[in-house]
mmCIF file of C-alpha atoms in Angstrom:
data_model
loop_
_atom_site.group_PDB
_atom_site.id
_atom_site.type_symbol
_atom_site.label_atom_id
_atom_site.label_comp_id
_atom_site.label_asym_id
_atom_site.label_seq_id
_atom_site.Cartn_x
_atom_site.Cartn_y
_atom_site.Cartn_z
ATOM 1 C CA UNK A 1259 60.461 11.048 -7.255
ATOM 2 C CA UNK A 1260 59.078 9.169 -10.272
ATOM 3 C CA UNK A 1261 55.382 8.339 -10.479
ATOM 4 C CA UNK A 1262 54.789 4.596 -10.942
ATOM 5 C CA UNK A 1263 56.831 1.419 -11.352
ATOM 6 C CA UNK A 1264 55.794 -2.078 -12.380
ATOM 7 C CA UNK A 1265 57.572 -5.047 -10.797
ATOM 8 C CA UNK A 1266 57.048 -8.462 -12.399
ATOM 9 C CA UNK A 1267 58.057 -11.669 -10.580
ATOM 10 C CA UNK A 1268 58.783 -14.505 -13.003
ATOM 11 C CA UNK A 1269 59.517 -18.192 -12.588
ATOM 12 C CA UNK A 1270 59.615 -20.125 -15.862
ATOM 13 C CA UNK A 1271 57.380 -17.611 -17.644
ATOM 14 C CA UNK A 1272 59.244 -17.544 -20.974
ATOM 15 C CA UNK A 1273 56.096 -18.168 -23.043
ATOM 16 C CA UNK A 1274 53.990 -15.422 -21.475
ATOM 17 C CA UNK A 1275 56.170 -12.703 -19.966
ATOM 18 C CA UNK A 1276 56.954 -11.122 -23.344
ATOM 19 C CA UNK A 1277 53.276 -10.324 -23.939
ATOM 20 C CA UNK A 1278 52.963 -8.914 -20.424
ATOM 21 C CA UNK A 1279 56.024 -6.700 -20.843
ATOM 22 C CA UNK A 1280 54.844 -5.537 -24.242
ATOM 23 C CA UNK A 1281 51.535 -4.381 -22.776
ATOM 24 C CA UNK A 1282 53.294 -2.567 -19.920
ATOM 25 C CA UNK A 1283 55.798 -0.908 -22.263
ATOM 26 C CA UNK A 1284 52.924 0.675 -24.173
ATOM 27 C CA UNK A 1285 52.079 2.646 -21.019
ATOM 28 C CA UNK A 1286 55.400 3.082 -19.198
ATOM 29 C CA UNK A 1287 58.992 3.740 -20.279
ATOM 30 C CA UNK A 1288 61.481 0.876 -19.941
ATOM 31 C CA UNK A 1289 63.231 2.573 -17.017
ATOM 32 C CA UNK A 1290 60.046 2.178 -14.913
ATOM 33 C CA UNK A 1291 59.669 -1.546 -15.624
ATOM 34 C CA UNK A 1292 61.358 -4.097 -13.339
ATOM 35 C CA UNK A 1293 61.561 -7.887 -13.403
ATOM 36 C CA UNK A 1294 62.759 -10.326 -10.760
ATOM 37 C CA UNK A 1295 63.657 -13.670 -12.344
ATOM 38 C CA UNK A 1296 63.056 -16.112 -9.503
ATOM 39 C CA UNK A 1297 65.253 -19.100 -10.306
ATOM 40 C CA UNK A 1298 63.853 -19.694 -13.777
ATOM 41 C CA UNK A 1299 65.204 -22.675 -15.705
ATOM 42 C CA UNK A 1300 63.987 -21.290 -19.022
ATOM 43 C CA UNK A 1301 64.680 -18.013 -20.859
ATOM 44 C CA UNK A 1302 62.401 -15.764 -18.782
ATOM 45 C CA UNK A 1303 65.275 -13.458 -17.834
ATOM 46 C CA UNK A 1304 66.535 -13.162 -21.407
ATOM 47 C CA UNK A 1305 63.075 -12.287 -22.677
ATOM 48 C CA UNK A 1306 62.717 -9.668 -19.947
ATOM 49 C CA UNK A 1307 66.005 -8.013 -20.915
ATOM 50 C CA UNK A 1308 64.576 -7.283 -24.374
ATOM 51 C CA UNK A 1309 62.178 -4.836 -22.709
ATOM 52 C CA UNK A 1310 64.120 -3.480 -19.717
ATOM 53 C CA UNK A 1311 67.609 -3.503 -18.247
ATOM 54 C CA UNK A 1312 66.096 -3.652 -14.739
ATOM 55 C CA UNK A 1313 66.242 -7.426 -14.248
ATOM 56 C CA UNK A 1314 67.239 -9.041 -10.947
ATOM 57 C CA UNK A 1315 68.248 -12.703 -11.240
ATOM 58 C CA UNK A 1316 67.784 -14.912 -8.183
ATOM 59 C CA UNK A 1317 69.010 -18.471 -7.849
ATOM 60 C CA UNK A 1318 67.876 -20.754 -6.391
ATOM 61 C CA UNK A 1319 64.158 -19.963 -6.393
ATOM 62 C CA UNK A 1320 63.025 -17.926 -3.370
ATOM 63 C CA UNK A 1321 59.248 -17.902 -3.876
ATOM 64 C CA UNK A 1322 57.074 -15.069 -5.149
ATOM 65 C CA UNK A 1323 56.716 -13.056 -1.937
ATOM 66 C CA UNK A 1324 60.413 -13.205 -1.025
ATOM 67 C CA UNK A 1325 61.453 -12.443 -4.616
ATOM 68 C CA UNK A 1326 59.245 -9.349 -4.671
ATOM 69 C CA UNK A 1327 60.543 -8.130 -1.308
ATOM 70 C CA UNK A 1328 64.154 -8.597 -2.402
ATOM 71 C CA UNK A 1329 63.549 -6.745 -5.676
ATOM 72 C CA UNK A 1330 61.768 -3.839 -3.970
ATOM 73 C CA UNK A 1331 64.774 -3.444 -1.693
ATOM 74 C CA UNK A 1332 67.372 -4.036 -4.424
ATOM 75 C CA UNK A 1333 65.944 -1.419 -6.776
ATOM 76 C CA UNK A 1334 65.002 0.942 -3.884
ATOM 77 C CA UNK A 1335 61.526 1.301 -5.349
ATOM 78 C CA UNK A 1336 59.854 2.742 -2.241
ATOM 79 C CA UNK A 1337 62.339 5.632 -2.223
ATOM 80 C CA UNK A 1338 62.158 6.330 -5.939
ATOM 81 C CA UNK A 1339 58.456 5.960 -6.801
ATOM 82 C CA UNK A 1340 55.122 7.248 -5.545
ATOM 83 C CA UNK A 1341 53.239 4.156 -6.662
ATOM 84 C CA UNK A 1342 54.162 0.524 -7.228
ATOM 85 C CA UNK A 1343 52.400 -2.289 -9.045
ATOM 86 C CA UNK A 1344 53.574 -5.879 -8.532
ATOM 87 C CA UNK A 1345 52.277 -7.583 -11.684
ATOM 88 C CA UNK A 1346 51.852 -11.283 -12.468
ATOM 89 C CA UNK A 1347 53.820 -12.378 -15.518
ATOM 90 C CA UNK A 1348 50.746 -13.734 -17.342
ATOM 91 C CA UNK A 1349 48.748 -10.498 -17.409
ATOM 92 C CA UNK A 1350 47.962 -7.984 -20.156
ATOM 93 C CA UNK A 1351 47.188 -4.393 -19.194
ATOM 94 C CA UNK A 1352 44.301 -2.852 -21.115
ATOM 95 C CA UNK A 1353 44.706 0.615 -22.609
ATOM 96 C CA UNK A 1354 44.775 3.515 -20.132
ATOM 97 C CA UNK A 1355 45.029 1.156 -17.162
ATOM 98 C CA UNK A 1356 47.195 3.542 -15.154
ATOM 99 C CA UNK A 1357 45.126 6.596 -16.048
ATOM 100 C CA UNK A 1358 42.132 5.111 -14.228
ATOM 101 C CA UNK A 1359 44.046 3.834 -11.192
ATOM 102 C CA UNK A 1360 46.343 6.776 -10.634
ATOM 103 C CA UNK A 1361 43.582 9.349 -11.000
ATOM 104 C CA UNK A 1362 41.913 7.862 -7.905
ATOM 105 C CA UNK A 1363 45.132 7.833 -5.897
ATOM 106 C CA UNK A 1364 46.127 11.354 -6.900
ATOM 107 C CA UNK A 1365 42.743 12.797 -5.940
ATOM 108 C CA UNK A 1366 43.245 11.323 -2.464
ATOM 109 C CA UNK A 1367 45.263 14.252 -1.084
ATOM 110 C CA UNK A 1368 45.079 12.983 2.500
ATOM 111 C CA UNK A 1369 46.465 9.592 1.442
ATOM 112 C CA UNK A 1370 43.652 7.601 2.997
ATOM 113 C CA UNK A 1371 43.742 5.066 0.139
ATOM 114 C CA UNK A 1372 46.446 2.392 0.327
ATOM 115 C CA UNK A 1373 45.809 0.882 -3.094
ATOM 116 C CA UNK A 1374 43.425 0.674 -6.019
ATOM 117 C CA UNK A 1375 42.297 -2.663 -7.445
ATOM 118 C CA UNK A 1376 41.407 -2.936 -11.131
ATOM 119 C CA UNK A 1377 39.027 -5.306 -12.894
ATOM 120 C CA UNK A 1378 40.216 -8.743 -13.994
ATOM 121 C CA UNK A 1379 38.869 -10.337 -17.169
ATOM 122 C CA UNK A 1380 39.872 -13.537 -18.949
ATOM 123 C CA UNK A 1381 40.016 -14.846 -22.476
ATOM 124 C CA UNK A 1382 37.042 -16.894 -23.638
ATOM 125 C CA UNK A 1383 38.634 -19.995 -25.159
ATOM 126 C CA UNK A 1384 36.768 -22.989 -23.713
ATOM 127 C CA UNK A 1385 33.606 -23.539 -21.710
ATOM 128 C CA UNK A 1386 35.771 -23.494 -18.570
ATOM 129 C CA UNK A 1387 37.104 -19.996 -19.319
ATOM 130 C CA UNK A 1388 33.628 -18.820 -20.344
ATOM 131 C CA UNK A 1389 32.388 -19.884 -16.910
ATOM 132 C CA UNK A 1390 35.320 -18.135 -15.254
ATOM 133 C CA UNK A 1391 34.529 -14.937 -17.214
ATOM 134 C CA UNK A 1392 30.946 -15.066 -15.888
ATOM 135 C CA UNK A 1393 32.249 -15.728 -12.373
ATOM 136 C CA UNK A 1394 34.615 -12.750 -12.607
ATOM 137 C CA UNK A 1395 31.808 -10.476 -13.760
ATOM 138 C CA UNK A 1396 29.536 -11.394 -10.844
ATOM 139 C CA UNK A 1397 32.339 -11.339 -8.263
ATOM 140 C CA UNK A 1398 33.601 -7.922 -9.300
ATOM 141 C CA UNK A 1399 30.547 -6.023 -10.534
ATOM 142 C CA UNK A 1400 28.524 -6.987 -7.474
ATOM 143 C CA UNK A 1401 30.716 -8.337 -4.675
ATOM 144 C CA UNK A 1402 33.929 -6.349 -5.053
ATOM 145 C CA UNK A 1403 32.092 -3.093 -5.681
ATOM 146 C CA UNK A 1404 30.148 -3.692 -2.465
ATOM 147 C CA UNK A 1405 33.312 -4.622 -0.562
ATOM 148 C CA UNK A 1406 34.976 -1.441 -1.787
ATOM 149 C CA UNK A 1407 32.109 0.701 -0.514
ATOM 150 C CA UNK A 1408 32.381 -0.704 3.018
ATOM 151 C CA UNK A 1409 36.204 -0.985 3.014
ATOM 152 C CA UNK A 1410 36.151 -4.774 3.147
ATOM 153 C CA UNK A 1411 37.943 -5.915 -0.028
ATOM 154 C CA UNK A 1412 39.108 -9.486 0.664
ATOM 155 C CA UNK A 1413 41.930 -9.739 -1.848
ATOM 156 C CA UNK A 1414 44.082 -7.367 -3.893
ATOM 157 C CA UNK A 1415 44.903 -9.507 -6.947
ATOM 158 C CA UNK A 1416 48.526 -9.742 -7.983
ATOM 159 C CA UNK A 1417 47.509 -8.899 -11.524
ATOM 160 C CA UNK A 1418 45.521 -5.697 -11.052
ATOM 161 C CA UNK A 1419 46.543 -3.676 -7.969
ATOM 162 C CA UNK A 1420 48.454 -0.385 -7.761
ATOM 163 C CA UNK A 1421 49.765 0.526 -4.280
ATOM 164 C CA UNK A 1422 51.193 3.623 -2.710
ATOM 165 C CA UNK A 1423 54.844 2.626 -2.566
ATOM 166 C CA UNK A 1424 55.141 3.729 1.076
ATOM 167 C CA UNK A 1425 53.009 0.715 2.017
ATOM 168 C CA UNK A 1426 56.006 -1.510 1.252
ATOM 169 C CA UNK A 1427 58.150 0.591 3.597
ATOM 170 C CA UNK A 1428 55.782 -0.236 6.435
ATOM 171 C CA UNK A 1429 55.181 -3.930 5.752
ATOM 172 C CA UNK A 1430 56.753 -6.595 3.572
ATOM 173 C CA UNK A 1431 54.772 -8.971 1.404
ATOM 174 C CA UNK A 1432 54.158 -11.868 3.812
ATOM 175 C CA UNK A 1433 55.269 -15.458 3.413
ATOM 176 C CA UNK A 1434 53.831 -18.608 4.963
ATOM 177 C CA UNK A 1435 50.645 -18.970 2.907
ATOM 178 C CA UNK A 1436 50.016 -20.038 -0.686
ATOM 179 C CA UNK A 1437 47.964 -16.909 -1.427
ATOM 180 C CA UNK A 1438 50.381 -14.072 -0.651
ATOM 181 C CA UNK A 1439 48.103 -11.518 -2.344
ATOM 182 C CA UNK A 1440 45.256 -12.286 0.055
ATOM 183 C CA UNK A 1441 47.658 -12.488 2.994
ATOM 184 C CA UNK A 1442 48.989 -9.019 2.132
ATOM 185 C CA UNK A 1443 45.424 -7.686 1.849
ATOM 186 C CA UNK A 1444 44.539 -9.001 5.299
ATOM 187 C CA UNK A 1445 47.736 -7.411 6.641
ATOM 188 C CA UNK A 1446 46.795 -4.004 5.199
ATOM 189 C CA UNK A 1447 43.444 -4.234 6.973
ATOM 190 C CA UNK A 1448 44.996 -5.453 10.239
ATOM 191 C CA UNK A 1449 47.612 -2.684 10.314
ATOM 192 C CA UNK A 1450 45.027 -0.074 9.237
ATOM 193 C CA UNK A 1451 47.312 1.142 6.460
ATOM 194 C CA UNK A 1452 44.526 2.645 4.389
ATOM 195 C CA UNK A 1453 41.452 1.948 2.319
ATOM 196 C CA UNK A 1454 41.382 -0.508 -0.569
ATOM 197 C CA UNK A 1455 39.347 0.811 -3.483
ATOM 198 C CA UNK A 1456 38.039 -1.097 -6.508
ATOM 199 C CA UNK A 1457 37.500 0.437 -9.962
ATOM 200 C CA UNK A 1458 35.958 -1.382 -12.891
ATOM 201 C CA UNK A 1459 37.506 1.065 -15.354
ATOM 202 C CA UNK A 1460 41.095 -0.171 -14.959
ATOM 203 C CA UNK A 1461 41.089 -3.537 -16.737
ATOM 204 C CA UNK A 1462 43.621 -6.359 -17.016
ATOM 205 C CA UNK A 1463 43.382 -9.566 -19.032
ATOM 206 C CA UNK A 1464 44.720 -12.641 -17.271
ATOM 207 C CA UNK A 1465 45.581 -16.199 -18.248
ATOM 208 C CA UNK A 1466 42.926 -18.532 -16.805
ATOM 209 C CA UNK A 1467 42.917 -22.348 -16.691
ATOM 210 C CA UNK A 1468 41.206 -23.748 -19.790
ATOM 211 C CA UNK A 1469 40.956 -27.337 -18.581
ATOM 212 C CA UNK A 1470 38.792 -28.660 -15.767
ATOM 213 C CA UNK A 1471 41.693 -30.279 -13.881
ATOM 214 C CA UNK A 1472 43.668 -27.008 -13.896
ATOM 215 C CA UNK A 1473 40.580 -25.039 -12.886
ATOM 216 C CA UNK A 1474 39.940 -27.340 -9.915
ATOM 217 C CA UNK A 1475 43.592 -27.073 -8.901
ATOM 218 C CA UNK A 1476 43.416 -23.281 -8.942
ATOM 219 C CA UNK A 1477 40.208 -23.184 -6.913
ATOM 220 C CA UNK A 1478 41.693 -25.629 -4.389
ATOM 221 C CA UNK A 1479 44.738 -23.367 -4.028
ATOM 222 C CA UNK A 1480 42.633 -20.239 -3.576
ATOM 223 C CA UNK A 1481 40.360 -21.754 -0.924
ATOM 224 C CA UNK A 1482 43.226 -23.421 0.910
ATOM 225 C CA UNK A 1483 45.059 -20.097 0.932
ATOM 226 C CA UNK A 1484 41.942 -18.306 2.205
ATOM 227 C CA UNK A 1485 41.696 -20.571 5.240
ATOM 228 C CA UNK A 1486 45.427 -20.266 5.836
ATOM 229 C CA UNK A 1487 44.961 -16.481 5.990
ATOM 230 C CA UNK A 1488 41.939 -16.767 8.294
ATOM 231 C CA UNK A 1489 43.950 -18.867 10.749
ATOM 232 C CA UNK A 1490 47.117 -16.779 10.419
ATOM 233 C CA UNK A 1491 45.308 -13.514 11.125
ATOM 234 C CA UNK A 1492 43.099 -15.062 13.829
ATOM 235 C CA UNK A 1493 39.847 -14.021 12.194
ATOM 236 C CA UNK A 1494 37.314 -13.162 13.586
ATOM 237 C CA UNK A 1495 38.680 -13.251 17.135
ATOM 238 C CA UNK A 1496 41.430 -10.671 16.850
#
């Protein structure tokens, strides 16, 4: 069984996915890198094939969660790998990202940890992204560290989380909300599939909105998705 695979869902990510794949290829061989092209109308799939032959093309678009589930099954990733990282197509992995994540998982001999969440940072381009960088620092250095200590991490970001692959044999990435990462996190807690641990040493660089309108749209999506998850999982009554 191989150690770790990266699976990147892409829908019209031609401009960014090359940088993401380049960063992953510096840490993993091409045979451990997978892409699911979810109904792209641009050249996302062609760009991906420059880095790996493991590209699944879907048409029409199925949506991120369904595309990931189909690719996990198609490539038989849970049977072939110990660990799996679904990775957003606009993310750059910092050096030694997997060294920091996998060391935590491999020390967990009793397999009590379901996944390890890394630290997300953004690029400082405008005052909006500078604010977001400050927000990330507070949310992760204080809040997420505290959540990790009490096993109450609210969301495993789609850009920075490495899972034990067996998790995907027990549950599929859920559909029905606009924040599938948070929905999946709630499901891990509900099914008691293991602890979620945060480490600030494993860093990724993500593409943040640099305009106020885009920033507001993202925040609206995140908060709407949060309340969808609360209602779906019947919190706090169940």
